[in-house]
XYZ file of C-alpha atoms in Angstrom:
656
model
C -11.639 8.836 10.922
C -10.812 5.127 11.480
C -9.326 2.589 9.060
C -12.656 1.526 7.583
C -13.772 5.131 7.012
C -10.397 5.801 5.344
C -10.972 2.858 3.020
C -14.484 3.987 2.116
C -13.183 7.494 1.546
C -10.425 6.123 -0.697
C -13.024 4.220 -2.698
C -15.137 7.367 -3.088
C -12.082 9.304 -4.218
C -11.270 6.577 -6.757
C -14.768 6.941 -8.185
C -14.428 10.732 -8.129
C -11.152 10.530 -10.040
C -12.669 8.174 -12.604
C -15.773 10.364 -13.062
C -13.687 13.532 -13.333
C -11.392 11.828 -15.834
C -14.367 10.655 -17.895
C -15.831 14.169 -17.755
C -12.584 15.761 -18.932
C -12.245 13.101 -21.642
C -15.806 13.704 -22.846
C -15.196 17.458 -23.075
C -11.961 16.872 -24.968
C -13.666 14.520 -27.437
C -16.489 17.029 -27.956
C -14.077 19.895 -28.672
C -11.955 17.797 -31.061
C -15.091 16.607 -32.869
C -16.289 20.197 -33.213
C -12.980 21.346 -34.726
C -12.751 18.352 -37.091
C -16.352 18.891 -38.231
C -15.711 22.586 -38.745
C -12.573 21.928 -40.816
C -14.301 19.211 -42.816
C -17.268 21.510 -43.578
C -14.909 24.281 -44.702
C -13.040 21.867 -46.972
C -16.290 20.619 -48.552
C -17.508 24.174 -49.061
C -14.187 25.125 -50.668
C -14.097 22.151 -53.080
C -17.776 22.481 -54.069
C -17.449 26.279 -54.627
C -20.307 27.032 -52.245
C -21.185 30.637 -51.536
C -19.140 31.678 -48.451
C -22.128 33.654 -47.235
C -24.109 30.435 -46.822
C -21.578 29.080 -44.351
C -22.266 29.585 -40.609
C -21.603 27.790 -37.289
C -25.331 27.198 -36.984
C -25.272 25.311 -40.250
C -22.152 23.316 -39.339
C -23.520 22.198 -35.977
C -27.114 21.748 -37.054
C -28.777 18.421 -36.340
C -28.986 17.626 -40.057
C -25.265 18.210 -40.580
C -24.359 16.197 -37.470
C -26.575 13.363 -38.672
C -25.043 13.486 -42.122
C -21.498 13.239 -40.777
C -22.109 10.824 -37.900
C -19.458 8.441 -39.272
C -16.813 11.188 -39.106
C -17.857 12.009 -35.539
C -17.752 8.340 -34.554
C -14.301 7.781 -36.088
C -12.881 10.949 -34.496
C -14.296 9.974 -31.089
C -12.980 6.430 -31.394
C -9.481 7.590 -32.349
C -9.335 10.152 -29.516
C -10.686 7.695 -26.956
C -8.279 5.005 -28.154
C -5.258 7.283 -27.797
C -6.209 8.236 -24.253
C -7.455 4.795 -23.186
C -4.636 2.706 -24.631
C -1.986 5.113 -23.311
C -3.498 5.094 -19.806
C -3.875 1.319 -19.805
C -0.338 0.867 -21.094
C 1.025 3.076 -18.328
C -0.839 1.159 -15.629
C 0.311 -2.175 -17.107
C 3.909 -0.934 -17.097
C 3.571 -0.473 -13.325
C 2.251 -3.986 -12.690
C 5.443 -4.904 -10.885
C 4.214 -2.667 -8.096
C 6.088 -0.238 -5.897
C 9.551 -1.595 -6.603
C 9.130 -0.763 -10.316
C 8.567 2.907 -9.491
C 11.423 2.964 -6.987
C 13.862 1.385 -9.440
C 12.791 3.773 -12.218
C 13.941 6.621 -9.986
C 17.306 4.971 -9.395
C 16.411 3.274 -6.110
C 18.725 0.683 -4.549
C 17.139 -2.159 -2.589
C 18.014 -2.279 1.117
C 18.107 -5.880 2.336
C 17.522 -7.033 5.895
C 21.178 -8.021 6.390
C 22.560 -4.586 5.511
C 25.554 -3.512 7.627
C 25.650 0.234 7.000
C 24.437 1.842 10.298
C 22.157 4.393 8.632
C 20.545 1.829 6.351
C 20.313 -0.641 9.227
C 18.470 2.012 11.236
C 16.093 2.624 8.322
C 15.293 -1.076 7.911
C 14.746 -1.464 11.661
C 12.251 1.412 11.683
C 10.329 -0.002 8.694
C 10.279 -3.495 10.213
C 9.071 -2.260 13.610
C 6.192 -0.292 12.090
C 5.277 -3.273 9.871
C 5.070 -5.661 12.816
C 3.143 -3.142 14.912
C 0.710 -2.598 12.026
C 0.215 -6.261 11.201
C 1.424 -6.115 7.592
C 4.372 -7.750 5.785
C 7.563 -5.721 5.615
C 7.560 -3.720 2.349
C 10.541 -3.486 0.037
C 12.872 -0.729 1.215
C 14.801 1.423 -1.259
C 17.389 4.180 -1.051
C 17.677 6.906 -3.690
C 21.446 7.121 -3.330
C 22.000 10.104 -5.615
C 19.411 12.323 -3.943
C 20.800 14.572 -1.228
C 17.434 16.176 -0.433
C 14.969 15.073 2.240
C 12.105 13.141 0.708
C 10.370 9.768 0.649
C 7.443 7.970 -0.942
C 5.415 4.757 -0.747
C 4.191 3.057 -3.906
C 2.357 -0.097 -4.927
C -1.115 -1.566 -5.261
C -1.425 -2.928 -1.715
C 0.477 -4.220 1.313
C 1.777 -7.294 -0.564
C 3.733 -5.335 -3.193
C 4.366 -2.071 -1.363
C 7.720 -0.327 -1.481
C 9.007 2.484 0.719
C 11.804 4.645 -0.668
C 13.776 7.402 1.041
C 16.537 9.639 -0.235
C 20.106 9.463 0.988
C 19.607 12.952 2.413
C 16.727 11.662 4.557
C 19.063 9.119 6.153
C 21.856 11.582 6.737
C 19.901 14.655 7.849
C 17.182 13.200 10.078
C 17.566 11.597 13.481
C 15.768 8.377 14.367
C 12.669 10.076 15.746
C 12.289 12.232 12.626
C 12.939 9.272 10.336
C 10.298 7.278 12.214
C 7.837 10.126 11.680
C 8.509 10.158 7.920
C 8.184 6.359 7.622
C 4.980 6.390 9.701
C 3.611 9.027 7.302
C 4.359 6.733 4.353
C 2.792 3.738 6.117
C -0.389 5.762 6.435
C -0.475 5.952 2.626
C 0.096 2.179 2.444
C -2.618 1.281 4.953
C -5.262 3.780 3.875
C -5.434 2.928 0.185
C -3.629 6.025 -1.111
C -1.095 4.084 -3.187
C -3.639 2.501 -5.526
C -5.200 5.933 -6.083
C -1.762 7.343 -6.880
C -1.018 4.695 -9.512
C -4.396 5.262 -11.147
C -3.690 8.990 -11.246
C -0.384 8.302 -12.992
C -2.115 6.202 -15.647
C -4.996 8.579 -16.300
C -2.823 11.679 -16.536
C -0.416 9.921 -18.889
C -3.275 9.192 -21.325
C -4.225 12.857 -21.488
C -0.576 13.889 -21.862
C -0.134 11.525 -24.825
C -2.992 13.287 -26.635
C -1.106 16.576 -26.336
C 2.098 14.867 -27.526
C 0.270 13.462 -30.580
C -0.866 16.990 -31.442
C 2.689 18.220 -31.152
C 3.872 15.428 -33.473
C 1.239 16.503 -36.016
C 2.641 20.026 -36.018
C 6.225 18.845 -36.233
C 5.523 16.416 -39.106
C 3.644 19.042 -41.171
C 6.108 21.872 -40.642
C 8.219 20.562 -43.537
C 5.207 19.495 -45.577
C 4.030 23.112 -45.767
C 7.369 24.128 -47.252
C 7.731 21.265 -49.724
C 4.173 20.468 -50.725
C 1.288 22.274 -52.315
C -1.161 19.964 -50.624
C -4.150 22.087 -49.591
C -4.955 19.705 -46.719
C -1.772 20.674 -44.854
C -3.573 23.599 -43.224
C -6.335 21.320 -41.969
C -3.824 18.859 -40.512
C -2.009 21.700 -38.752
C -5.301 22.945 -37.326
C -6.035 19.472 -35.985
C -2.540 19.297 -34.496
C -3.000 22.636 -32.754
C -6.380 21.507 -31.463
C -5.007 18.231 -30.077
C -2.142 20.066 -28.388
C -4.338 22.760 -26.856
C -7.081 20.366 -25.770
C -4.513 17.890 -24.386
C -2.717 20.491 -22.312
C -5.986 22.034 -21.082
C -7.093 18.538 -20.053
C -3.746 18.052 -18.343
C -4.264 21.364 -16.555
C -7.521 20.183 -14.993
C -6.085 16.730 -14.236
C -3.159 18.252 -12.362
C -5.531 20.502 -10.467
C -7.620 17.469 -9.449
C -4.503 15.528 -8.472
C -3.283 18.415 -6.352
C -6.614 18.926 -4.598
C -6.902 15.256 -3.618
C -3.257 14.875 -2.665
C -3.115 17.911 -0.351
C -5.953 16.655 1.840
C -4.484 13.168 2.108
C -1.121 14.607 3.158
C -2.773 16.275 6.163
C -4.367 12.935 7.078
C -1.042 11.110 6.720
C 0.689 13.656 8.983
C -1.991 13.139 11.637
C -1.683 9.357 11.305
C 2.095 9.583 11.740
C 1.576 11.329 15.068
C -0.904 8.602 16.042
C 1.681 5.985 15.060
C 4.539 7.409 17.092
C 2.810 9.539 19.764
C 5.620 11.959 19.007
C 4.540 15.047 17.029
C 8.089 16.363 17.346
C 9.320 13.583 15.057
C 7.438 14.410 11.866
C 7.302 18.121 12.751
C 11.090 18.090 13.155
C 11.472 16.503 9.723
C 9.234 19.154 8.140
C 11.167 21.933 9.890
C 14.452 20.617 8.563
C 13.001 20.490 5.059
C 11.915 24.109 5.425
C 15.337 25.046 6.794
C 17.129 23.418 3.851
C 14.480 24.950 1.516
C 15.416 23.485 -1.873
C 16.466 20.127 -0.393
C 13.186 18.434 -1.317
C 13.895 18.612 -5.046
C 14.969 15.352 -6.672
C 17.378 15.145 -9.582
C 15.233 12.484 -11.226
C 12.102 13.492 -13.137
C 9.341 13.308 -10.507
C 6.474 14.934 -12.398
C 4.533 11.663 -12.529
C 5.056 10.784 -8.867
C 4.983 14.275 -7.350
C 1.768 13.409 -5.503
C 3.461 10.364 -3.902
C 6.372 12.206 -2.317
C 6.603 13.079 1.365
C 6.820 16.730 0.413
C 6.758 18.697 -2.828
C 7.848 22.106 -3.982
C 8.923 24.374 -1.138
C 6.727 27.155 -2.529
C 3.011 26.515 -2.834
C 1.028 27.082 -6.017
C -2.329 25.985 -7.392
C -0.788 22.762 -8.738
C 1.114 21.964 -5.538
C 0.474 18.358 -4.542
C 1.295 19.138 -0.914
C 0.102 21.824 1.503
C 2.620 24.565 2.431
C 5.174 23.319 4.945
C 4.248 26.047 7.416
C 0.603 24.918 7.379
C 1.562 21.283 7.924
C 3.821 22.207 10.832
C 1.186 24.456 12.419
C -1.303 21.602 12.385
C 1.212 19.563 14.348
C 2.429 22.414 16.576
C -0.090 25.185 17.105
C 2.557 27.428 18.719
C 4.927 27.144 15.758
C 6.687 30.393 14.802
C 7.912 30.714 11.209
C 11.011 32.553 12.479
C 12.053 29.285 14.116
C 13.082 28.027 10.669
C 15.927 30.551 10.479
C 17.264 29.398 13.848
C 17.079 25.767 12.759
C 18.851 26.591 9.506
C 21.717 28.215 11.375
C 21.985 25.283 13.768
C 22.016 22.788 10.908
C 24.941 24.518 9.284
C 26.908 24.033 12.512
C 26.039 20.347 12.670
C 26.463 19.516 8.981
C 29.409 17.180 9.569
C 27.889 15.273 12.499
C 25.152 13.277 10.771
C 26.489 9.805 11.436
C 27.266 10.621 15.063
C 23.759 12.020 15.461
C 22.245 8.798 14.125
C 24.223 6.659 16.578
C 23.284 8.910 19.504
C 19.611 8.769 18.537
C 19.800 4.962 18.386
C 21.408 4.813 21.837
C 18.924 7.276 23.324
C 15.936 5.295 22.095
C 17.332 1.952 23.255
C 17.755 3.386 26.762
C 14.093 4.388 26.830
C 12.809 0.939 25.781
C 13.009 -0.761 29.211
C 9.306 -1.508 29.546
C 8.012 -5.080 29.497
C 5.031 -6.468 27.675
C 1.903 -7.093 29.695
C -1.729 -7.952 29.034
C -4.100 -5.027 29.099
C -7.854 -4.857 29.400
C -8.856 -4.342 25.813
C -11.944 -3.194 24.045
C -12.387 -4.068 20.407
C -13.379 -0.446 19.732
C -9.901 0.596 20.913
C -8.287 -1.918 18.555
C -10.289 -0.565 15.612
C -9.149 2.957 16.440
C -5.518 1.866 16.017
C -5.911 0.025 12.703
C -3.688 1.742 10.180
C -2.179 3.942 12.876
C -0.725 1.944 15.796
C 0.376 4.049 18.728
C 3.793 4.395 20.356
C 3.044 1.575 22.819
C 2.573 -0.876 19.970
C 5.689 0.347 18.178
C 7.610 -0.206 21.405
C 6.047 -3.667 21.764
C 7.112 -4.479 18.198
C 10.638 -3.391 18.962
C 10.737 -5.450 22.163
C 9.424 -8.414 20.193
C 12.156 -8.142 17.567
C 14.762 -7.706 20.299
C 13.562 -10.947 21.938
C 14.440 -12.886 18.776
C 17.859 -14.536 18.994
C 20.638 -13.262 16.774
C 20.759 -16.581 14.914
C 17.060 -16.467 14.015
C 17.148 -12.747 13.296
C 20.018 -13.200 10.850
C 18.233 -16.134 9.205
C 14.887 -14.370 8.693
C 16.692 -11.404 7.133
C 18.814 -13.570 4.839
C 17.663 -14.272 1.299
C 19.365 -17.695 1.538
C 17.650 -18.707 4.787
C 14.206 -17.050 4.529
C 12.357 -20.107 3.054
C 13.747 -22.337 5.805
C 12.625 -19.817 8.433
C 9.032 -20.114 7.191
C 9.222 -23.926 7.272
C 10.828 -23.849 10.719
C 7.960 -21.715 12.029
C 5.386 -24.479 11.341
C 7.308 -27.381 12.921
C 5.171 -29.618 15.098
C 5.771 -29.912 18.854
C 5.521 -33.714 18.615
C 9.066 -35.102 17.956
C 7.779 -37.988 15.826
C 5.694 -35.735 13.599
C 8.550 -33.235 13.443
C 10.839 -35.948 12.030
C 8.259 -36.620 9.309
C 8.199 -32.895 8.510
C 11.994 -32.766 8.253
C 11.922 -35.804 5.947
C 9.479 -33.950 3.668
C 11.825 -30.957 3.579
C 14.816 -33.175 2.792
C 13.004 -34.935 -0.065
C 11.570 -31.720 -1.553
C 14.302 -29.142 -0.985
C 17.414 -31.158 -0.214
C 19.492 -32.092 2.809
C 20.973 -28.597 3.096
C 17.542 -27.086 3.786
C 16.899 -29.746 6.410
C 20.216 -28.944 8.091
C 19.325 -25.259 8.180
C 15.992 -25.970 9.868
C 17.620 -28.344 12.383
C 20.189 -25.643 13.161
C 17.404 -23.100 13.797
C 15.582 -25.621 15.993
C 18.667 -26.416 18.058
C 19.576 -22.730 18.418
C 16.132 -21.364 19.232
C 13.792 -24.196 20.152
C 10.253 -24.232 18.791
C 8.850 -20.890 17.690
C 6.542 -19.168 20.162
C 3.101 -18.704 18.664
C 3.235 -14.910 19.071
C 6.392 -14.838 16.902
C 5.006 -16.832 13.975
C 3.232 -13.943 12.280
C 6.141 -11.470 12.804
C 8.524 -14.087 11.359
C 6.323 -14.424 8.295
C 6.108 -10.643 7.875
C 9.877 -10.197 8.289
C 10.955 -13.089 6.044
C 8.414 -12.177 3.356
C 10.546 -9.554 1.478
C 13.328 -12.105 0.888
C 10.971 -14.947 -0.046
C 8.942 -12.987 -2.600
C 12.066 -12.128 -4.600
C 12.594 -15.786 -5.457
C 11.460 -17.312 -8.751
C 7.838 -18.223 -9.359
C 8.744 -21.913 -9.461
C 10.523 -21.723 -6.082
C 7.604 -19.880 -4.493
C 5.057 -22.402 -5.772
C 7.219 -25.273 -4.531
C 7.573 -23.615 -1.121
C 3.799 -23.202 -0.799
C 3.280 -26.897 -1.572
C 5.838 -27.905 1.060
C 4.264 -25.630 3.695
C 0.880 -27.272 3.070
C 2.483 -30.720 3.416
C 4.150 -29.802 6.717
C 1.016 -28.519 8.417
C -1.016 -31.520 7.294
C 1.519 -34.159 8.353
C -0.491 -35.039 11.478
C -3.738 -35.247 9.467
C -5.249 -32.979 12.083
C -4.420 -29.497 10.861
C -4.446 -26.870 13.577
C -6.725 -24.017 12.498
C -4.097 -21.361 13.250
C -1.436 -23.194 11.217
C -3.889 -23.619 8.379
C -4.821 -19.937 8.314
C -1.190 -18.856 8.613
C -0.269 -20.880 5.521
C -3.222 -19.345 3.668
C -1.986 -15.875 4.609
C 1.486 -16.703 3.313
C -0.079 -17.912 0.064
C -2.174 -14.730 -0.195
C 0.836 -12.468 0.367
C 2.991 -14.270 -2.197
C 0.292 -14.652 -4.861
C -0.703 -11.002 -4.562
C 2.921 -9.898 -4.764
C 3.128 -11.600 -8.170
C -0.338 -10.605 -9.450
C -1.064 -7.503 -7.373
C -2.981 -5.596 -10.031
C -5.449 -8.487 -10.458
C -6.536 -8.644 -6.831
C -9.054 -6.372 -5.208
C -9.531 -6.153 -1.456
C -12.666 -4.044 -1.579
C -16.156 -5.229 -2.381
C -19.818 -4.410 -2.324
C -21.327 -7.399 -0.546
C -23.517 -6.908 2.515
C -23.013 -8.815 5.776
C -26.715 -9.651 5.892
C -26.125 -11.905 2.870
C -23.078 -13.613 4.400
C -24.402 -14.840 7.757
C -23.401 -18.473 7.198
C -19.864 -17.488 6.221
C -19.528 -15.309 9.321
C -20.934 -18.135 11.441
C -18.220 -20.520 10.242
C -15.378 -18.022 10.836
C -16.592 -17.045 14.328
C -17.137 -20.730 15.196
C -13.540 -21.521 14.191
C -12.173 -18.678 16.297
C -14.385 -19.474 19.318
C -13.505 -23.172 19.369
C -9.804 -22.436 18.823
C -9.635 -20.378 21.999
C -11.025 -23.162 24.206
C -10.524 -26.851 24.850
C -13.619 -27.759 22.890
C -13.306 -31.478 23.687
C -14.373 -30.955 27.301
C -17.888 -30.058 28.414
C -16.700 -26.821 30.013
C -14.652 -25.956 26.924
C -17.651 -26.426 24.648
C -19.755 -24.226 26.903
C -17.140 -21.454 26.939
C -16.721 -21.684 23.159
C -20.500 -21.500 22.724
C -20.656 -18.402 24.933
C -17.807 -16.723 23.037
C -19.516 -17.563 19.746
C -22.831 -16.036 20.845
C -21.031 -12.947 22.137
C -19.352 -12.399 18.778
C -22.493 -12.958 16.703
C -24.789 -10.851 18.877
C -22.268 -7.980 18.744
C -23.247 -7.453 15.104
C -26.951 -8.025 15.657
C -27.080 -11.654 14.513
C -28.806 -14.093 16.865
C -27.339 -17.440 15.896
C -27.742 -20.192 18.448
C -25.111 -22.825 17.748
C -21.486 -23.193 16.761
C -20.930 -24.504 13.246
C -18.903 -27.728 13.096
C -18.282 -29.430 9.744
C -15.904 -32.172 8.602
C -14.348 -30.437 5.582
C -13.858 -27.189 7.486
C -10.693 -26.171 5.608
C -12.425 -26.010 2.223
C -15.494 -24.307 3.635
C -13.416 -21.841 5.648
C -11.531 -20.899 2.481
C -14.807 -20.181 0.725
C -16.158 -18.238 3.709
C -13.101 -15.990 3.951
C -13.120 -15.309 0.193
C -16.772 -14.288 0.444
C -16.231 -12.068 3.499
C -13.274 -10.452 1.737
C -15.751 -9.067 -0.812
C -17.731 -7.221 1.861
C -17.919 -3.442 1.749
C -15.576 -1.804 4.241
C -18.289 -0.760 6.709
C -19.368 -4.423 6.987
C -15.771 -5.605 7.338
C -15.656 -3.389 10.398
C -18.636 -5.324 11.779
C -16.816 -8.603 11.127
C -13.844 -7.287 13.077
C -16.121 -6.329 15.971
C -17.533 -9.876 15.972
C -14.000 -11.321 15.997
C -12.966 -9.044 18.853
C -16.009 -9.774 20.998
C -15.411 -13.501 20.504
C -11.783 -13.304 21.598
C -12.434 -10.982 24.552
C -15.565 -12.707 25.846
C -13.716 -14.409 28.741
C -11.765 -11.210 29.537
C -8.540 -13.102 28.824
C -6.208 -12.507 25.923
C -4.043 -15.496 25.061
C -1.454 -15.558 22.289
C -3.273 -18.213 20.248
C -6.484 -16.179 20.123
C -4.990 -12.793 19.351
C -2.682 -14.156 16.648
C -5.490 -16.115 15.031
C -7.650 -12.986 15.045
C -4.836 -11.040 13.396
C -4.366 -13.708 10.708
C -8.100 -13.874 9.900
C -8.214 -10.086 9.678
C -5.173 -10.030 7.394
C -6.870 -12.562 5.111
C -9.726 -10.050 4.870
C -7.179 -7.337 3.993
C -7.640 -5.557 7.311
C -4.216 -5.274 9.018
C -4.734 -5.581 12.787
C -1.959 -3.995 14.874
C -0.453 -5.768 17.875
C -3.171 -6.178 20.492
C -0.695 -5.937 23.343
C 1.309 -2.816 24.047
C 4.438 -2.032 26.021
C 4.147 0.497 28.782
């Protein structure tokens, strides 16, 4: 199952959850209405001294009686639906801050890029490497300092507001390979749309739980009324309270069962994706074995009922409400020769090594660095191979990401990880190669942000030279966590300045333009993540002109389109991309106001259904690879366009 199939499956599961929730809600409303109508009919019969023999369920639920009391039914339904709906909506709204809100609620501590602690530094390095290899911005990283067990989770609405949290025990008890397996597992949840499903589950289940709580409050409030009052309606109120409690908890029962059924299957998929990420089944399998060996170490001190389906692993013992498959089953899927007795041997070995955790981490770091001696090289690529690695980049791409980060100078690396320098890093990355134009850009920075910001950028320029084009996107992804934590006013000002810098030559390079749009998309979505959807229903057959403009931009960018030969090569690349998706379009599309039109085209294509987004990606790939050459400008522009369509393309080049 590739990335696009995962996304379609996630959408189907979202609809399934919503339909199941509506079904459970409808049943609950029907039962509550039936009880209220029954109680009301009994009360009327009692006050009007009707013959008890004339009372029957058939009479109570007859069409005539239902018609007579339709107002009561409507009011009861409205009240029940309001309790569930408002509670669910309120819960979802409370999580609008995204993944970091959930992490902080559990006592998480933010890990910044300039952290010095070796274990936390190792964690951040692993997260950053997988982010760059996947083509997504680095998520917020949190540590649950008071949790000694081995566990982790990813939360948020999408890649722009995602957060990855691990327990202190995960850092101390896992080596680098095992930690990488756990983080790769969580990235699978980020990339495959699981996080949004998880947040919706939290909201829907909370609404049903509140109904049960309301019933309990009814019973508690009327316990004293029965003793102190002769009010005959007390019994009816108690009956309603019991009904609300029973119906609420029965609804919660089915909701938990649904949550567990969906979550278990997605955990298997995430385990498989983690192996695809790292090409090292021993990593995630080793982590699962250690969890089994420690047995109770997965439990968290904090209340995790709401987020149990988000965790890397759940209860050690399986039951019908378990959100995760049994550990032994997960391990066997990764290692078919796994013997359960191996857990006892691991447990004994762990007891002997309990005091060597920090040493183990340093040795694992050294061992991996000795293995990473390969150099990057171009490889003959097929776009079908690229698609296969979306959402699950292989070990070669993780190695390439690590080599890329290692090629960055210490000065620039410190700056992009610093909250004080991150904005200047983004501005530095769009400096023009022309010295005259670059001076104009620095003057804009000085006027808008002050002389100190200009000095920082000049320092980065003198220390590192101009940024290589293949490092621009990784710099954006790495500096993003620090930038998005700034105030809304600072972010808006930064976006304005970036636009001014790239337009200083009045001839905006298409890659620079798209890169600034991606930065804007990341930052805007991080502030308003719940308002933005990256899935749609549009069909590609209705968006031919938009696709034509995007493919034309990419084709002309990869060639010197001012020469006759360049125009011919661009035309050939354009036709190759369009024909790959069954569209015979003869000519490149050139327009004067291409920036505005390209914005509109990308927004339209972003609303395509996932299966048609896959076709767009195929067209992009065929355009780039038409001349059998893969240059940095083309591959990075393809990755930026794809990211604007909410399809994170991994590194196209790998390290061998």
